[in-house]
PDB file of C-alpha atoms in Angstrom:
ATOM      1  CA  GLY A 250      12.586   8.489 -30.940  1.00  0.00           C
ATOM      2  CA  GLU A 251      13.486   7.016 -34.263  1.00  0.00           C
ATOM      3  CA  MET A 252      10.888   5.905 -36.776  1.00  0.00           C
ATOM      4  CA  ASP A 253      11.106   3.840 -39.915  1.00  0.00           C
ATOM      5  CA  GLY A 254       9.893   4.850 -43.365  1.00  0.00           C
ATOM      6  CA  ILE A 255       6.595   3.039 -42.956  1.00  0.00           C
ATOM      7  CA  GLN A 256       5.740   4.915 -39.779  1.00  0.00           C
ATOM      8  CA  ALA A 257       6.866   8.193 -41.352  1.00  0.00           C
ATOM      9  CA  ALA A 258       4.586   7.520 -44.337  1.00  0.00           C
ATOM     10  CA  ARG A 259       1.656   6.788 -41.995  1.00  0.00           C
ATOM     11  CA  GLU A 260       2.215  10.046 -40.138  1.00  0.00           C
ATOM     12  CA  LEU A 261       2.487  12.028 -43.381  1.00  0.00           C
ATOM     13  CA  ALA A 262      -0.707  10.443 -44.701  1.00  0.00           C
ATOM     14  CA  ALA A 263      -2.512  11.361 -41.478  1.00  0.00           C
ATOM     15  CA  ILE A 264      -1.819  15.080 -41.939  1.00  0.00           C
ATOM     16  CA  SER A 265      -1.534  15.455 -45.708  1.00  0.00           C
ATOM     17  CA  ASP A 266      -2.838  14.124 -49.008  1.00  0.00           C
ATOM     18  CA  VAL A 267       0.718  13.638 -50.267  1.00  0.00           C
ATOM     19  CA  ASN A 268       1.190  10.678 -52.642  1.00  0.00           C
ATOM     20  CA  ILE A 269       3.431   7.922 -51.287  1.00  0.00           C
ATOM     21  CA  VAL A 270       5.724   5.664 -53.304  1.00  0.00           C
ATOM     22  CA  PHE A 271       7.557   2.943 -51.426  1.00  0.00           C
ATOM     23  CA  MET A 272      10.841   1.450 -52.604  1.00  0.00           C
ATOM     24  CA  SER A 273      12.092  -1.590 -50.747  1.00  0.00           C
ATOM     25  CA  ALA A 274      14.045  -4.783 -51.184  1.00  0.00           C
ATOM     26  CA  TYR A 275      11.240  -6.611 -49.358  1.00  0.00           C
ATOM     27  CA  ASP A 276       7.848  -7.751 -50.548  1.00  0.00           C
ATOM     28  CA  ARG A 277       5.217  -5.448 -49.070  1.00  0.00           C
ATOM     29  CA  SER A 278       3.332  -8.306 -47.411  1.00  0.00           C
ATOM     30  CA  ARG A 279       6.478  -9.007 -45.376  1.00  0.00           C
ATOM     31  CA  LEU A 280       6.367  -5.416 -44.140  1.00  0.00           C
ATOM     32  CA  GLY A 281       2.635  -5.384 -43.502  1.00  0.00           C
ATOM     33  CA  ILE A 282       1.817  -2.882 -46.240  1.00  0.00           C
ATOM     34  CA  GLY A 283      -1.528  -3.717 -47.805  1.00  0.00           C
ATOM     35  CA  ASP A 284      -3.365  -2.236 -50.787  1.00  0.00           C
ATOM     36  CA  SER A 285      -5.245   0.096 -48.454  1.00  0.00           C
ATOM     37  CA  PHE A 286      -2.137   1.852 -47.104  1.00  0.00           C
ATOM     38  CA  PRO A 287      -3.120   5.543 -46.975  1.00  0.00           C
ATOM     39  CA  ASN A 288      -2.086   7.601 -50.029  1.00  0.00           C
ATOM     40  CA  MET A 289       0.121   4.822 -51.446  1.00  0.00           C
ATOM     41  CA  ILE A 290       0.200   4.998 -55.202  1.00  0.00           C
ATOM     42  CA  GLU A 291       2.983   2.494 -55.862  1.00  0.00           C
ATOM     43  CA  TYR A 292       5.202  -0.068 -54.180  1.00  0.00           C
ATOM     44  CA  LEU A 293       8.436  -0.746 -56.061  1.00  0.00           C
ATOM     45  CA  ILE A 294      10.751  -3.633 -55.246  1.00  0.00           C
ATOM     46  CA  LYS A 295      14.478  -2.990 -55.559  1.00  0.00           C
ATOM     47  CA  PRO A 296      16.334  -2.924 -57.770  1.00  0.00           C
ATOM     48  CA  VAL A 297      14.218  -0.110 -59.186  1.00  0.00           C
ATOM     49  CA  HIS A 298      14.835   0.747 -62.826  1.00  0.00           C
ATOM     50  CA  ALA A 299      14.440   4.049 -64.629  1.00  0.00           C
ATOM     51  CA  ASP A 300      11.377   2.790 -66.526  1.00  0.00           C
ATOM     52  CA  ASP A 301       9.687   1.990 -63.178  1.00  0.00           C
ATOM     53  CA  ILE A 302      10.217   5.537 -61.986  1.00  0.00           C
ATOM     54  CA  ALA A 303       9.145   6.977 -65.344  1.00  0.00           C
ATOM     55  CA  ARG A 304       5.887   4.984 -65.153  1.00  0.00           C
ATOM     56  CA  VAL A 305       5.162   6.315 -61.652  1.00  0.00           C
ATOM     57  CA  LEU A 306       5.937   9.883 -62.695  1.00  0.00           C
ATOM     58  CA  GLN A 307       3.666   9.597 -65.750  1.00  0.00           C
ATOM     59  CA  ALA A 308       0.834   8.326 -63.555  1.00  0.00           C
ATOM     60  CA  LEU A 309       1.351  11.202 -61.126  1.00  0.00           C
ATOM     61  CA  LYS A 310       1.418  13.705 -63.968  1.00  0.00           C
ATOM     62  CA  ALA A 311      -1.822  12.307 -65.370  1.00  0.00           C
ATOM     63  CA  GLN A 312      -3.413  12.447 -61.916  1.00  0.00           C
ATOM     64  CA  LEU A 313      -2.318  16.064 -61.458  1.00  0.00           C
ATOM     65  CA  ASN A 314      -3.764  16.992 -64.847  1.00  0.00           C
ATOM     66  CA  VAL A 315      -7.093  15.373 -63.936  1.00  0.00           C
ATOM     67  CA  ASP A 316      -7.141  17.065 -60.512  1.00  0.00           C
ATOM     68  CA  THR A 317      -6.280  20.442 -62.044  1.00  0.00           C
ATOM     69  CA  ALA A 318      -8.963  20.089 -64.732  1.00  0.00           C
ATOM     70  CA  ALA A 319     -11.583  19.206 -62.103  1.00  0.00           C
ATOM     71  CA  GLU A 320     -10.688  22.275 -60.060  1.00  0.00           C
ATOM     72  CA  GLU A 321     -11.007  24.543 -63.092  1.00  0.00           C
ATOM     73  CA  THR A 322     -14.598  23.489 -63.824  1.00  0.00           C
TER      74      THR A 322
END
């Protein structure tokens, strides 16, 4: 059957440590997405601007650098 993006994100989080960024026109409380949603690193409300995406990408890059450095030690 069909699934929405929230259910797809839940299923991905259950089998992977992939980072999840939501983009929606709705406030996350309306969709039932709390701070503890698995692997969620950001929830952006539309309209999303380039600086929003740049901020998320910088945070991901910093996280990857920290993770990589920890693995090398």
